[in-house]
Amino acid sequence: KDADGKIHNICHGAVSADGAGDKRAYSHIITGSQHCTVVFSIITGRALAIKHDQVSCAKCSHRLNKLLLEDNKRIEDITEDDLKHEGKCYINSKHGPAVAEEHALEWLAEYLLIDPQTKKLRNDDEAILADLFVADGDTKGATRFINKQASIITEFDGIALYLPDIGHFIKCISNGFFNLAGKDNTLKGAALLEASRIKAISTDITKILKEYGKQMKCIEDECGDNTSLLEGKLNVAREAAMKRINAIIPHHCNDHSSCGRADCYVIKRQRHYINLHNATHPQSGLTEEAIIEKHKTDIAKDHSDNGR
C-alpha cells in the first residue's frame, strides 16, 4: 500500500548487477572519470536500467586551462561560477569509479520502483522488486540496493536475499586456498597447494556448479507448477552435486573412493581395465578390487600422462 492508500501488486524476481569504470585498478590507484552500472533480469537476461556516472567534462577542463594559462588565475581563486561555459556540461555525478557502483545501485533500486518525474510508485506493470540479488560482492552495493527497496516497500523488508555470483564465489575459494598455503608451509610445494593445483580445484568446482545450474533449469521447466515434484527433484539434484563437490579435495589427495566416473579420470581408467580384463579373461574369477590392484601401475601412469 502506498502513501495514498492504493494497494499495489508488484512484480518481483531475481536480478543481477555489475559496474565498470575506465582506468580502474584493484591496487586502488583509480584515475578514471566515468563509470557505468547495469541491473538486468536473470529471468529474461535483459537490461532493466543503466546508471552512468561522469565526474569530468571536456568543456570544463578547457575553461579551467584558459583561466590558469591565459588569465593567470590561481587555482584557489577559481570559483564554480568561473567554470561555467556554453553548451552542455557532462559532469553528472560526484562519485568517481572507486565508489560509484555503491551509490549507483542505491539510485537504481529506487529508480526501478519510483518514477523520477512524479516521485511516486510506478504502475504495477512497471515497478520491479528484487527478491534475489546476484552480484560479485566487490562493493556494498548489493546491500544498499536491497535495503533501499525495503525502505520503499516496507512489507518486503527481510525477504530479499543476496547471492554472490559464481565468478566471485570461485575467486573467494581460490583466495582461501592461497591464504591457507601462505599460513601453513607444510601445504606449499609441488603436488600440494601450488598455483596449478588451486586452479584445478577451482575449475572442478566451477564445472559442477554450472552443470547443476543447467540441471536446475531443466527440472524447473519439466515440473512446471508441481511444487512437491519440483522440490523433490531439486533436493535429489542438490545432494548429487554436493556429493561431487565433497569428493574434489579427496580426489586431489589421491583418494578416489568417493569420485564419480564423470568427474574422475582414475575411475574411468579403472573401469577400462576392469572391462578389458573381463572381456579377455571371463573365467578368471578376480574381483574388481583385485583387477584394479593388478593394473595399479598402468592406471597411475595413464592418470599422470592424461588427466587429473
GROMACS .gro file of C-alpha atoms in nm:
model
  308
    1LYS     CA    1   0.000   0.000   0.000
    2ASP     CA    2   0.144   0.339  -0.099
    3ALA     CA    3   0.120   0.679   0.075
    4ASP     CA    4  -0.212   0.746  -0.099
    5GLY     CA    5  -0.362   0.423   0.032
    6LYS     CA    6  -0.355   0.250  -0.307
    7ILE     CA    7  -0.282  -0.124  -0.299
    8HIS     CA    8  -0.020  -0.246  -0.547
    9ASN     CA    9   0.063  -0.589  -0.685
   10ILE     CA   10   0.427  -0.551  -0.793
   11CYS     CA   11   0.633  -0.797  -0.996
   12HIS     CA   12   0.933  -0.941  -0.811
   13GLY     CA   13   1.211  -1.170  -0.927
   14ALA     CA   14   1.584  -1.235  -0.947
   15VAL     CA   15   1.813  -0.961  -1.077
   16SER     CA   16   2.186  -0.919  -1.116
   17ALA     CA   17   2.410  -0.615  -1.147
   18ASP     CA   18   2.766  -0.512  -1.216
   19GLY     CA   19   2.962  -0.198  -1.282
   20ALA     CA   20   3.269  -0.098  -1.480
   21GLY     CA   21   3.478   0.217  -1.484
   22ASP     CA   22   3.755   0.345  -1.708
   23LYS     CA   23   4.116   0.321  -1.585
   24ARG     CA   24   4.011   0.123  -1.281
   25ALA     CA   25   4.273  -0.073  -1.085
   26TYR     CA   26   4.249  -0.316  -0.795
   27SER     CA   27   4.555  -0.155  -0.635
   28HIS     CA   28   4.327   0.143  -0.557
   29ILE     CA   29   4.512   0.372  -0.798
   30ILE     CA   30   4.198   0.484  -0.979
   31THR     CA   31   4.221   0.778  -1.217
   32GLY     CA   32   3.911   0.723  -1.431
   33SER     CA   33   3.633   0.973  -1.479
   34GLN     CA   34   3.343   0.751  -1.591
   35HIS     CA   35   3.155   0.455  -1.451
   36CYS     CA   36   2.857   0.255  -1.574
   37THR     CA   37   2.633   0.029  -1.364
   38VAL     CA   38   2.378  -0.209  -1.515
   39VAL     CA   39   2.093  -0.400  -1.349
   40PHE     CA   40   1.946  -0.681  -1.554
   41SER     CA   41   1.686  -0.952  -1.511
   42ILE     CA   42   1.812  -1.305  -1.453
   43ILE     CA   43   1.474  -1.432  -1.575
   44THR     CA   44   1.481  -1.260  -1.916
   45GLY     CA   45   1.853  -1.186  -1.943
   46ARG     CA   46   1.776  -0.827  -2.047
   47ALA     CA   47   1.890  -0.498  -1.900
   48LEU     CA   48   1.638  -0.326  -1.672
   49ALA     CA   49   1.820   0.001  -1.604
   50ILE     CA   50   2.157   0.168  -1.655
   51LYS     CA   51   2.326   0.439  -1.447
   52HIS     CA   52   2.616   0.635  -1.594
   53ASP     CA   53   2.840   0.846  -1.372
   54GLN     CA   54   3.085   1.101  -1.510
   55VAL     CA   55   3.297   1.332  -1.298
   56SER     CA   56   3.472   1.527  -1.573
   57CYS     CA   57   3.376   1.750  -1.864
   58ALA     CA   58   3.599   1.848  -2.157
   59LYS     CA   59   3.443   2.196  -2.172
   60CYS     CA   60   3.504   2.249  -1.801
   61SER     CA   61   3.865   2.141  -1.849
   62HIS     CA   62   3.911   2.382  -2.140
   63ARG     CA   63   3.763   2.663  -1.933
   64LEU     CA   64   3.993   2.581  -1.640
   65ASN     CA   65   4.301   2.575  -1.863
   66LYS     CA   66   4.207   2.916  -2.004
   67LEU     CA   67   4.171   3.064  -1.657
   68LEU     CA   68   4.506   2.924  -1.547
   69LEU     CA   69   4.717   2.980  -1.857
   70GLU     CA   70   4.564   3.285  -2.025
   71ASP     CA   71   4.406   3.475  -1.740
   72ASN     CA   72   4.683   3.380  -1.493
   73LYS     CA   73   4.437   3.299  -1.216
   74ARG     CA   74   4.545   3.095  -0.917
   75ILE     CA   75   4.366   2.764  -0.870
   76GLU     CA   76   4.247   2.862  -0.520
   77ASP     CA   77   4.083   3.177  -0.657
   78ILE     CA   78   3.873   2.996  -0.918
   79THR     CA   79   3.505   2.963  -0.825
   80GLU     CA   80   3.228   2.742  -0.956
   81ASP     CA   81   3.084   3.035  -1.149
   82ASP     CA   82   3.419   3.087  -1.323
   83LEU     CA   83   3.391   2.738  -1.474
   84LYS     CA   84   3.051   2.796  -1.633
   85HIS     CA   85   3.057   2.754  -2.009
   86GLU     CA   86   2.832   2.741  -2.312
   87GLY     CA   87   2.667   2.415  -2.407
   88LYS     CA   88   2.604   2.104  -2.203
   89CYS     CA   89   2.818   2.020  -1.904
   90TYR     CA   90   2.889   1.645  -1.899
   91ILE     CA   91   2.952   1.617  -1.528
   92ASN     CA   92   2.653   1.431  -1.386
   93SER     CA   93   2.798   1.286  -1.067
   94LYS     CA   94   3.042   1.350  -0.784
   95HIS     CA   95   3.122   0.980  -0.748
   96GLY     CA   96   3.432   0.851  -0.925
   97PRO     CA   97   3.484   0.489  -1.040
   98ALA     CA   98   3.616   0.382  -0.698
   99VAL     CA   99   3.282   0.442  -0.522
  100ALA     CA  100   3.028   0.496  -0.800
  101GLU     CA  101   2.887   0.142  -0.803
  102GLU     CA  102   2.751   0.154  -0.448
  103HIS     CA  103   2.576   0.489  -0.500
  104ALA     CA  104   2.453   0.388  -0.846
  105LEU     CA  105   2.293   0.066  -0.718
  106GLU     CA  106   2.114   0.254  -0.442
  107TRP     CA  107   1.985   0.503  -0.703
  108LEU     CA  108   1.882   0.220  -0.939
  109ALA     CA  109   1.699   0.040  -0.656
  110GLU     CA  110   1.477   0.346  -0.616
  111TYR     CA  111   1.452   0.407  -0.991
  112LEU     CA  112   1.304   0.060  -1.050
  113LEU     CA  113   1.022   0.141  -0.806
  114ILE     CA  114   0.977   0.518  -0.810
  115ASP     CA  115   0.907   0.729  -1.119
  116PRO     CA  116   1.168   1.012  -1.103
  117GLN     CA  117   0.926   1.257  -1.266
  118THR     CA  118   0.619   1.200  -1.048
  119LYS     CA  119   0.816   1.093  -0.737
  120LYS     CA  120   0.550   0.828  -0.686
  121LEU     CA  121   0.545   0.449  -0.703
  122ARG     CA  122   0.541   0.323  -1.059
  123ASN     CA  123   0.243   0.139  -1.203
  124ASP     CA  124   0.220  -0.231  -1.118
  125ASP     CA  125   0.326  -0.330  -1.469
  126GLU     CA  126   0.638  -0.109  -1.450
  127ALA     CA  127   0.773  -0.138  -1.093
  128ILE     CA  128   1.033  -0.408  -1.032
  129LEU     CA  129   1.119  -0.553  -0.692
  130ALA     CA  130   1.425  -0.777  -0.648
  131ASP     CA  131   1.372  -1.083  -0.426
  132LEU     CA  132   1.715  -1.222  -0.519
  133PHE     CA  133   2.014  -1.000  -0.595
  134VAL     CA  134   2.320  -1.160  -0.757
  135ALA     CA  135   2.643  -0.959  -0.769
  136ASP     CA  136   3.019  -1.002  -0.744
  137GLY     CA  137   3.040  -0.868  -0.389
  138ASP     CA  138   3.331  -0.633  -0.461
  139THR     CA  139   3.134  -0.347  -0.301
  140LYS     CA  140   2.849  -0.297  -0.055
  141GLY     CA  141   2.621  -0.212  -0.347
  142ALA     CA  142   2.411  -0.528  -0.314
  143THR     CA  143   2.327  -0.449   0.049
  144ARG     CA  144   2.245  -0.087  -0.032
  145PHE     CA  145   2.021  -0.194  -0.322
  146ILE     CA  146   1.825  -0.441  -0.108
  147ASN     CA  147   1.794  -0.201   0.187
  148LYS     CA  148   1.678   0.084  -0.037
  149GLN     CA  149   1.397  -0.120  -0.191
  150ALA     CA  150   1.298  -0.249   0.153
  151SER     CA  151   1.275   0.110   0.279
  152ILE     CA  152   1.031   0.190  -0.005
  153ILE     CA  153   0.828  -0.134   0.015
  154THR     CA  154   0.838  -0.196   0.389
  155GLU     CA  155   0.637  -0.519   0.358
  156PHE     CA  156   0.935  -0.662   0.169
  157ASP     CA  157   1.186  -0.593   0.448
  158GLY     CA  158   1.392  -0.904   0.526
  159ILE     CA  159   1.267  -1.102   0.225
  160ALA     CA  160   1.522  -1.021  -0.046
  161LEU     CA  161   1.841  -1.228  -0.050
  162TYR     CA  162   2.191  -1.155  -0.173
  163LEU     CA  163   2.378  -1.428  -0.362
  164PRO     CA  164   2.740  -1.392  -0.480
  165ASP     CA  165   2.785  -1.477  -0.847
  166ILE     CA  166   2.979  -1.790  -0.942
  167GLY     CA  167   3.288  -1.596  -1.050
  168HIS     CA  168   3.320  -1.417  -0.717
  169PHE     CA  169   3.238  -1.736  -0.526
  170ILE     CA  170   3.515  -1.927  -0.702
  171LYS     CA  171   3.755  -1.635  -0.652
  172CYS     CA  172   3.689  -1.649  -0.277
  173ILE     CA  173   3.763  -2.023  -0.274
  174SER     CA  174   4.084  -1.973  -0.472
  175ASN     CA  175   4.196  -1.688  -0.245
  176GLY     CA  176   4.118  -1.904   0.057
  177PHE     CA  177   4.350  -2.180  -0.066
  178PHE     CA  178   4.629  -1.931  -0.139
  179ASN     CA  179   4.588  -1.782   0.211
  180LEU     CA  180   4.593  -2.130   0.364
  181ALA     CA  181   4.913  -2.219   0.179
  182GLY     CA  182   5.066  -1.889   0.291
  183LYS     CA  183   4.992  -1.958   0.658
  184ASP     CA  184   5.097  -2.325   0.660
  185ASN     CA  185   5.432  -2.404   0.499
  186THR     CA  186   5.360  -2.778   0.508
  187LEU     CA  187   5.095  -2.723   0.239
  188LYS     CA  188   5.329  -2.547  -0.004
  189GLY     CA  189   5.525  -2.705  -0.285
  190ALA     CA  190   5.484  -2.945  -0.574
  191ALA     CA  191   5.180  -3.175  -0.564
  192LEU     CA  192   5.041  -2.973  -0.272
  193LEU     CA  193   4.868  -2.631  -0.276
  194GLU     CA  194   5.067  -2.496  -0.569
  195ALA     CA  195   4.906  -2.249  -0.810
  196SER     CA  196   4.822  -2.515  -1.072
  197ARG     CA  197   4.655  -2.735  -0.808
  198ILE     CA  198   4.444  -2.449  -0.675
  199LYS     CA  199   4.340  -2.359  -1.029
  200ALA     CA  200   4.245  -2.722  -1.097
  201ILE     CA  201   4.032  -2.741  -0.780
  202SER     CA  202   3.859  -2.413  -0.868
  203THR     CA  203   3.793  -2.533  -1.222
  204ASP     CA  204   3.643  -2.860  -1.095
  205ILE     CA  205   3.407  -2.673  -0.860
  206THR     CA  206   3.304  -2.431  -1.136
  207LYS     CA  207   3.224  -2.720  -1.373
  208ILE     CA  208   2.997  -2.892  -1.120
  209LEU     CA  209   2.815  -2.570  -1.022
  210LYS     CA  210   2.746  -2.477  -1.384
  211GLU     CA  211   2.616  -2.825  -1.461
  212TYR     CA  212   2.395  -2.810  -1.151
  213GLY     CA  213   2.258  -2.472  -1.266
  214LYS     CA  214   2.163  -2.615  -1.606
  215GLN     CA  215   2.007  -2.918  -1.438
  216MET     CA  216   1.801  -2.692  -1.209
  217LYS     CA  217   1.666  -2.504  -1.511
  218CYS     CA  218   1.566  -2.829  -1.683
  219ILE     CA  219   1.394  -2.956  -1.368
  220GLU     CA  220   1.201  -2.630  -1.327
  221ASP     CA  221   1.085  -2.643  -1.690
  222GLU     CA  222   0.990  -3.009  -1.655
  223CYS     CA  223   0.794  -2.978  -1.328
  224GLY     CA  224   0.615  -2.652  -1.404
  225ASP     CA  225   0.370  -2.565  -1.123
  226ASN     CA  226   0.401  -2.903  -0.949
  227THR     CA  227   0.571  -2.770  -0.635
  228SER     CA  228   0.610  -3.101  -0.450
  229LEU     CA  229   0.762  -3.276  -0.752
  230LEU     CA  230   0.989  -2.977  -0.814
  231GLU     CA  231   1.114  -2.970  -0.455
  232GLY     CA  232   1.182  -3.344  -0.453
  233LYS     CA  233   1.380  -3.342  -0.778
  234LEU     CA  234   1.576  -3.031  -0.679
  235ASN     CA  235   1.673  -3.191  -0.348
  236VAL     CA  236   1.800  -3.503  -0.529
  237ALA     CA  237   1.997  -3.290  -0.776
  238ARG     CA  238   2.140  -3.073  -0.497
  239GLU     CA  239   2.253  -3.375  -0.294
  240ALA     CA  240   2.417  -3.527  -0.601
  241ALA     CA  241   2.601  -3.200  -0.675
  242MET     CA  242   2.718  -3.167  -0.313
  243LYS     CA  243   2.843  -3.527  -0.320
  244ARG     CA  244   3.051  -3.445  -0.630
  245ILE     CA  245   3.189  -3.127  -0.468
  246ASN     CA  246   3.275  -3.310  -0.145
  247ALA     CA  247   3.480  -3.559  -0.348
  248ILE     CA  248   3.702  -3.291  -0.507
  249ILE     CA  249   3.952  -3.241  -0.223
  250PRO     CA  250   3.996  -3.617  -0.154
  251HIS     CA  251   4.034  -3.665  -0.530
  252HIS     CA  252   4.325  -3.421  -0.541
  253CYS     CA  253   4.474  -3.604  -0.242
  254ASN     CA  254   4.468  -3.926  -0.449
  255ASP     CA  255   4.164  -4.072  -0.270
  256HIS     CA  256   3.917  -4.169  -0.542
  257SER     CA  257   3.679  -4.378  -0.332
  258SER     CA  258   3.404  -4.113  -0.347
  259CYS     CA  259   3.468  -3.993  -0.705
  260GLY     CA  260   3.211  -4.029  -0.979
  261ARG     CA  261   3.307  -4.169  -1.316
  262ALA     CA  262   3.213  -3.848  -1.500
  263ASP     CA  263   3.449  -3.636  -1.287
  264CYS     CA  264   3.747  -3.864  -1.235
  265TYR     CA  265   3.996  -3.992  -1.492
  266VAL     CA  266   4.123  -4.254  -1.247
  267ILE     CA  267   3.774  -4.406  -1.214
  268LYS     CA  268   3.742  -4.409  -1.594
  269ARG     CA  269   4.073  -4.595  -1.628
  270GLN     CA  270   3.976  -4.837  -1.352
  271ARG     CA  271   3.655  -4.921  -1.537
  272HIS     CA  272   3.851  -4.953  -1.860
  273TYR     CA  273   4.086  -5.215  -1.716
  274ILE     CA  274   3.801  -5.400  -1.541
  275ASN     CA  275   3.604  -5.424  -1.865
  276LEU     CA  276   3.917  -5.521  -2.060
  277HIS     CA  277   4.006  -5.795  -1.811
  278ASN     CA  278   3.652  -5.937  -1.803
  279ALA     CA  279   3.641  -5.942  -2.183
  280THR     CA  280   3.978  -6.116  -2.224
  281HIS     CA  281   3.967  -6.338  -1.912
  282PRO     CA  282   3.596  -6.408  -1.843
  283GLN     CA  283   3.672  -6.713  -1.627
  284SER     CA  284   3.943  -6.561  -1.407
  285GLY     CA  285   3.716  -6.506  -1.109
  286LEU     CA  286   3.904  -6.195  -0.996
  287THR     CA  287   3.709  -5.928  -0.811
  288GLU     CA  288   3.703  -5.570  -0.936
  289GLU     CA  289   3.931  -5.469  -0.647
  290ALA     CA  290   4.183  -5.735  -0.747
  291ILE     CA  291   4.176  -5.626  -1.111
  292ILE     CA  292   4.234  -5.263  -1.007
  293GLU     CA  293   4.524  -5.368  -0.787
  294LYS     CA  294   4.671  -5.573  -1.073
  295HIS     CA  295   4.666  -5.271  -1.306
  296LYS     CA  296   4.755  -5.013  -1.038
  297THR     CA  297   5.077  -4.908  -1.212
  298ASP     CA  298   4.905  -4.875  -1.552
  299ILE     CA  299   4.625  -4.663  -1.403
  300ALA     CA  300   4.872  -4.435  -1.225
  301LYS     CA  301   5.072  -4.388  -1.547
  302ASP     CA  302   4.758  -4.313  -1.751
  303HIS     CA  303   4.648  -4.059  -1.491
  304SER     CA  304   4.989  -3.893  -1.484
  305ASP     CA  305   5.003  -3.866  -1.862
  306ASN     CA  306   4.648  -3.767  -1.949
  307GLY     CA  307   4.434  -3.630  -1.669
  308ARG     CA  308   4.384  -3.522  -1.314
   0.00000   0.00000   0.00000
